[in-house]
PDB file of C-alpha atoms in Angstrom:
ATOM      1  CA  MET A   1       9.032 -17.303  39.508  1.00  0.00           C
ATOM      2  CA  THR A   2       5.750 -17.707  37.625  1.00  0.00           C
ATOM      3  CA  THR A   3       4.444 -20.997  36.424  1.00  0.00           C
ATOM      4  CA  PRO A   4       3.481 -21.094  32.745  1.00  0.00           C
ATOM      5  CA  VAL A   5      -0.241 -21.430  32.188  1.00  0.00           C
ATOM      6  CA  SER A   6      -1.366 -23.884  29.576  1.00  0.00           C
ATOM      7  CA  VAL A   7      -4.078 -22.483  27.314  1.00  0.00           C
ATOM      8  CA  PRO A   8      -5.933 -24.884  25.044  1.00  0.00           C
ATOM      9  CA  PRO A   9      -5.342 -24.110  21.348  1.00  0.00           C
ATOM     10  CA  VAL A  10      -8.171 -22.169  19.751  1.00  0.00           C
ATOM     11  CA  PRO A  11      -8.172 -21.079  16.109  1.00  0.00           C
ATOM     12  CA  VAL A  12      -7.684 -17.337  15.704  1.00  0.00           C
ATOM     13  CA  GLY A  13     -10.809 -15.690  14.308  1.00  0.00           C
ATOM     14  CA  ALA A  14     -10.696 -12.997  11.633  1.00  0.00           C
ATOM     15  CA  ALA A  15     -12.168 -10.338  13.954  1.00  0.00           C
ATOM     16  CA  ASP A  16      -9.554 -11.003  16.651  1.00  0.00           C
ATOM     17  CA  PHE A  17      -6.779 -10.995  14.059  1.00  0.00           C
ATOM     18  CA  ARG A  18      -7.930  -7.653  12.591  1.00  0.00           C
ATOM     19  CA  ALA A  19      -8.233  -6.104  16.060  1.00  0.00           C
ATOM     20  CA  ALA A  20      -4.680  -7.160  16.890  1.00  0.00           C
ATOM     21  CA  MET A  21      -3.320  -5.931  13.534  1.00  0.00           C
ATOM     22  CA  ARG A  22      -4.836  -2.477  14.176  1.00  0.00           C
ATOM     23  CA  LEU A  23      -2.439  -2.170  17.107  1.00  0.00           C
ATOM     24  CA  ILE A  24       0.592  -2.442  14.818  1.00  0.00           C
ATOM     25  CA  VAL A  25       1.705   0.943  13.526  1.00  0.00           C
ATOM     26  CA  GLY A  26       2.106   1.026   9.750  1.00  0.00           C
ATOM     27  CA  ASN A  27       3.253   3.557   7.189  1.00  0.00           C
ATOM     28  CA  VAL A  28       0.412   4.509   4.850  1.00  0.00           C
ATOM     29  CA  SER A  29       1.180   3.993   1.182  1.00  0.00           C
ATOM     30  CA  VAL A  30      -0.929   4.077  -1.947  1.00  0.00           C
ATOM     31  CA  ILE A  31      -0.201   1.431  -4.548  1.00  0.00           C
ATOM     32  CA  THR A  32      -1.110   2.540  -8.059  1.00  0.00           C
ATOM     33  CA  ALA A  33      -1.234   0.501 -11.248  1.00  0.00           C
ATOM     34  CA  GLY A  34      -2.334   0.849 -14.840  1.00  0.00           C
ATOM     35  CA  THR A  35      -2.419   3.706 -17.310  1.00  0.00           C
ATOM     36  CA  GLY A  36      -4.981   6.111 -18.737  1.00  0.00           C
ATOM     37  CA  ASP A  37      -8.552   5.092 -17.974  1.00  0.00           C
ATOM     38  CA  ASP A  38      -7.417   1.577 -17.004  1.00  0.00           C
ATOM     39  CA  ARG A  39      -5.851   2.368 -13.662  1.00  0.00           C
ATOM     40  CA  SER A  40      -6.702   1.775 -10.071  1.00  0.00           C
ATOM     41  CA  GLY A  41      -5.061   1.865  -6.675  1.00  0.00           C
ATOM     42  CA  LEU A  42      -5.442   1.066  -3.023  1.00  0.00           C
ATOM     43  CA  VAL A  43      -4.066   1.923   0.406  1.00  0.00           C
ATOM     44  CA  VAL A  44      -1.663  -0.511   2.030  1.00  0.00           C
ATOM     45  CA  ILE A  45       0.419  -0.546   5.177  1.00  0.00           C
ATOM     46  CA  SER A  46       2.339  -3.666   4.215  1.00  0.00           C
ATOM     47  CA  VAL A  47       5.192  -2.419   2.016  1.00  0.00           C
ATOM     48  CA  VAL A  48       8.742  -3.447   2.866  1.00  0.00           C
ATOM     49  CA  SER A  49      12.154  -3.595   1.258  1.00  0.00           C
ATOM     50  CA  LEU A  50      13.057  -7.034  -0.013  1.00  0.00           C
ATOM     51  CA  SER A  51      16.513  -6.307  -1.410  1.00  0.00           C
ATOM     52  CA  ALA A  52      18.809  -3.319  -1.927  1.00  0.00           C
ATOM     53  CA  GLU A  53      20.943  -4.958  -4.620  1.00  0.00           C
ATOM     54  CA  PRO A  54      19.025  -5.212  -6.850  1.00  0.00           C
ATOM     55  CA  PRO A  55      16.374  -2.889  -5.373  1.00  0.00           C
ATOM     56  CA  LYS A  56      13.113  -4.779  -4.765  1.00  0.00           C
ATOM     57  CA  VAL A  57      10.015  -4.179  -2.663  1.00  0.00           C
ATOM     58  CA  ILE A  58       7.147  -6.382  -1.556  1.00  0.00           C
ATOM     59  CA  ALA A  59       3.563  -5.541  -0.678  1.00  0.00           C
ATOM     60  CA  CYS A  60       0.409  -7.481   0.047  1.00  0.00           C
ATOM     61  CA  VAL A  61      -2.704  -6.925  -2.084  1.00  0.00           C
ATOM     62  CA  ASN A  62      -6.101  -8.520  -1.574  1.00  0.00           C
ATOM     63  CA  ARG A  63      -6.927 -10.640  -4.618  1.00  0.00           C
ATOM     64  CA  SER A  64     -10.537  -9.394  -4.520  1.00  0.00           C
ATOM     65  CA  SER A  65      -9.314  -5.809  -4.975  1.00  0.00           C
ATOM     66  CA  SER A  66      -9.911  -4.222  -8.375  1.00  0.00           C
ATOM     67  CA  THR A  67      -6.261  -3.130  -8.269  1.00  0.00           C
ATOM     68  CA  TRP A  68      -4.976  -6.715  -8.149  1.00  0.00           C
ATOM     69  CA  SER A  69      -6.116  -7.450 -11.714  1.00  0.00           C
ATOM     70  CA  VAL A  70      -4.709  -4.131 -12.969  1.00  0.00           C
ATOM     71  CA  ILE A  71      -1.292  -4.976 -11.501  1.00  0.00           C
ATOM     72  CA  GLU A  72      -1.426  -8.399 -13.120  1.00  0.00           C
ATOM     73  CA  ARG A  73      -2.584  -7.014 -16.487  1.00  0.00           C
ATOM     74  CA  HIS A  74      -0.079  -4.134 -16.735  1.00  0.00           C
ATOM     75  CA  GLY A  75       2.887  -5.809 -15.017  1.00  0.00           C
ATOM     76  CA  HIS A  76       3.777  -2.728 -13.001  1.00  0.00           C
ATOM     77  CA  PHE A  77       2.881  -0.784  -9.878  1.00  0.00           C
ATOM     78  CA  ALA A  78       4.065   2.226  -7.911  1.00  0.00           C
ATOM     79  CA  VAL A  79       4.315   2.575  -4.154  1.00  0.00           C
ATOM     80  CA  ASN A  80       3.600   6.106  -2.930  1.00  0.00           C
ATOM     81  CA  SER A  81       4.501   6.670   0.731  1.00  0.00           C
ATOM     82  CA  LEU A  82       2.207   9.363   2.141  1.00  0.00           C
ATOM     83  CA  GLY A  83       2.661  12.308   4.487  1.00  0.00           C
ATOM     84  CA  PRO A  84      -0.007  13.899   6.713  1.00  0.00           C
ATOM     85  CA  GLN A  85      -0.944  16.299   3.899  1.00  0.00           C
ATOM     86  CA  HIS A  86      -2.109  13.266   1.899  1.00  0.00           C
ATOM     87  CA  GLN A  87      -4.865  12.082   4.238  1.00  0.00           C
ATOM     88  CA  LYS A  88      -7.558  12.941   1.660  1.00  0.00           C
ATOM     89  CA  VAL A  89      -5.622  10.913  -0.939  1.00  0.00           C
ATOM     90  CA  ALA A  90      -5.519   7.989   1.505  1.00  0.00           C
ATOM     91  CA  GLU A  91      -9.267   8.280   2.099  1.00  0.00           C
ATOM     92  CA  ARG A  92      -9.996   8.316  -1.640  1.00  0.00           C
ATOM     93  CA  PHE A  93      -7.818   5.251  -2.261  1.00  0.00           C
ATOM     94  CA  SER A  94      -9.389   3.523   0.758  1.00  0.00           C
ATOM     95  CA  GLY A  95     -12.686   3.727  -1.124  1.00  0.00           C
ATOM     96  CA  PHE A  96     -14.420   6.187   1.227  1.00  0.00           C
ATOM     97  CA  GLY A  97     -17.655   7.352  -0.370  1.00  0.00           C
ATOM     98  CA  GLY A  98     -17.634   4.485  -2.895  1.00  0.00           C
ATOM     99  CA  ILE A  99     -14.890   6.053  -5.048  1.00  0.00           C
ATOM    100  CA  LYS A 100     -13.371   3.450  -7.379  1.00  0.00           C
ATOM    101  CA  GLY A 101     -10.800   2.994 -10.134  1.00  0.00           C
ATOM    102  CA  ASN A 102      -9.632   6.031 -12.050  1.00  0.00           C
ATOM    103  CA  GLU A 103     -11.802   8.395  -9.947  1.00  0.00           C
ATOM    104  CA  ARG A 104      -9.471   7.839  -6.984  1.00  0.00           C
ATOM    105  CA  TYR A 105      -6.784   9.888  -8.752  1.00  0.00           C
ATOM    106  CA  GLU A 106      -8.827  13.103  -8.790  1.00  0.00           C
ATOM    107  CA  GLY A 107      -7.734  15.933  -6.501  1.00  0.00           C
ATOM    108  CA  ALA A 108      -3.984  15.190  -6.539  1.00  0.00           C
ATOM    109  CA  ASP A 109      -1.071  15.769  -8.910  1.00  0.00           C
ATOM    110  CA  TRP A 110       0.307  12.647 -10.573  1.00  0.00           C
ATOM    111  CA  LEU A 111       3.231  11.946 -12.895  1.00  0.00           C
ATOM    112  CA  THR A 112       4.916   8.905 -14.375  1.00  0.00           C
ATOM    113  CA  LEU A 113       8.550   7.908 -14.110  1.00  0.00           C
ATOM    114  CA  LYS A 114       9.513   4.775 -16.033  1.00  0.00           C
ATOM    115  CA  THR A 115       6.867   2.014 -16.017  1.00  0.00           C
ATOM    116  CA  GLY A 116       3.786   4.164 -16.639  1.00  0.00           C
ATOM    117  CA  ALA A 117       2.307   3.640 -13.165  1.00  0.00           C
ATOM    118  CA  SER A 118       1.131   6.878 -11.550  1.00  0.00           C
ATOM    119  CA  VAL A 119       3.368   8.480  -8.935  1.00  0.00           C
ATOM    120  CA  LEU A 120       2.077  11.130  -6.544  1.00  0.00           C
ATOM    121  CA  SER A 121       4.154  14.221  -7.365  1.00  0.00           C
ATOM    122  CA  ASP A 122       4.737  15.133  -3.711  1.00  0.00           C
ATOM    123  CA  ALA A 123       4.872  11.652  -2.168  1.00  0.00           C
ATOM    124  CA  VAL A 124       7.320  11.332   0.715  1.00  0.00           C
ATOM    125  CA  ALA A 125       8.903   8.486  -1.265  1.00  0.00           C
ATOM    126  CA  ALA A 126       7.745   6.852  -4.477  1.00  0.00           C
ATOM    127  CA  PHE A 127       8.957   3.580  -5.949  1.00  0.00           C
ATOM    128  CA  ASP A 128       8.108   2.844  -9.584  1.00  0.00           C
ATOM    129  CA  CYS A 129       8.231  -0.927 -10.034  1.00  0.00           C
ATOM    130  CA  SER A 130       7.977  -3.569 -12.689  1.00  0.00           C
ATOM    131  CA  LEU A 131       6.183  -6.660 -11.442  1.00  0.00           C
ATOM    132  CA  ASP A 132       8.425  -9.661 -10.813  1.00  0.00           C
ATOM    133  CA  GLU A 133       6.007 -12.078  -9.206  1.00  0.00           C
ATOM    134  CA  MET A 134       2.658 -12.486  -7.451  1.00  0.00           C
ATOM    135  CA  ILE A 135       2.588 -15.172  -4.759  1.00  0.00           C
ATOM    136  CA  ASP A 136      -0.886 -16.170  -3.571  1.00  0.00           C
ATOM    137  CA  ARG A 137      -1.353 -16.803   0.138  1.00  0.00           C
ATOM    138  CA  GLY A 138      -4.764 -16.825   1.808  1.00  0.00           C
ATOM    139  CA  THR A 139      -6.871 -13.913   0.578  1.00  0.00           C
ATOM    140  CA  HIS A 140      -3.885 -11.885  -0.636  1.00  0.00           C
ATOM    141  CA  SER A 141      -1.006 -11.939  -3.068  1.00  0.00           C
ATOM    142  CA  ILE A 142       2.483 -10.929  -2.114  1.00  0.00           C
ATOM    143  CA  ILE A 143       3.615  -8.741  -4.985  1.00  0.00           C
ATOM    144  CA  ILE A 144       7.317  -8.452  -5.646  1.00  0.00           C
ATOM    145  CA  GLY A 145       8.562  -5.545  -7.696  1.00  0.00           C
ATOM    146  CA  SER A 146      11.885  -4.505  -9.174  1.00  0.00           C
ATOM    147  CA  VAL A 147      12.350  -0.819  -8.433  1.00  0.00           C
ATOM    148  CA  GLU A 148      12.908   0.956 -11.755  1.00  0.00           C
ATOM    149  CA  ALA A 149      12.886   4.547 -10.408  1.00  0.00           C
ATOM    150  CA  VAL A 150      12.552   6.387  -7.090  1.00  0.00           C
ATOM    151  CA  ARG A 151      11.487   9.893  -6.175  1.00  0.00           C
ATOM    152  CA  THR A 152      11.654  11.486  -2.706  1.00  0.00           C
ATOM    153  CA  GLN A 153      10.243  14.613  -1.060  1.00  0.00           C
ATOM    154  CA  ASP A 154      11.336  14.162   2.571  1.00  0.00           C
ATOM    155  CA  ALA A 155       9.698  16.899   4.645  1.00  0.00           C
ATOM    156  CA  GLY A 156      10.233  15.058   7.934  1.00  0.00           C
ATOM    157  CA  GLN A 157       6.648  13.813   8.199  1.00  0.00           C
ATOM    158  CA  ALA A 158       4.814  10.574   7.562  1.00  0.00           C
ATOM    159  CA  LEU A 159       1.224   9.371   7.624  1.00  0.00           C
ATOM    160  CA  LEU A 160       0.678   6.349   9.840  1.00  0.00           C
ATOM    161  CA  TYR A 161      -2.208   3.973  10.395  1.00  0.00           C
ATOM    162  CA  TRP A 162      -2.878   2.896  13.963  1.00  0.00           C
ATOM    163  CA  ARG A 163      -5.976   1.798  15.865  1.00  0.00           C
ATOM    164  CA  GLY A 164      -8.190   2.081  12.813  1.00  0.00           C
ATOM    165  CA  GLY A 165      -7.254   5.650  11.877  1.00  0.00           C
ATOM    166  CA  TYR A 166      -4.706   7.839  10.113  1.00  0.00           C
ATOM    167  CA  ARG A 167      -2.204   9.668  12.321  1.00  0.00           C
ATOM    168  CA  PRO A 168       0.567  12.163  11.493  1.00  0.00           C
ATOM    169  CA  LEU A 169       4.163  11.583  12.543  1.00  0.00           C
ATOM    170  CA  ASP A 170       6.702  14.395  12.713  1.00  0.00           C
ATOM    171  CA  ALA A 171      10.431  13.630  12.731  1.00  0.00           C
TER     172      ALA A 171
END
């Protein structure tokens, strides 16, 4: 039998927290918001189901992100779950090369379903949502959306984020 070791409490630093979070596997999704020239988007790995009846999802968005204000202004967003074929899309929406706002949408096929938010035409799963609420916590807002429409293209693959990089997953 081992004796528990008492460790003095030390506040968790941001660098240690980020390093630990990189060890949690997450599905890569792009959140899109806005219409026309007033649209933006970002990559997230923090999208989960909140409720099936009625269908609702939650995601976490940094309040300093340009997408946060677009979600707030338009009152909608779409969650686009990516497959390995979408790695370039993920890189664009991650801001690689300084790409921002509407420019992130170039190089992929987009459509709209119900709210006007852009949906990737071949996303593994896409959820078109009206915004219910934004709850501020720390640096981020938890966004809650009512799912107005869904679209799926299940090819048995997903794009994951793990250890600071994108990785394919085959079923």
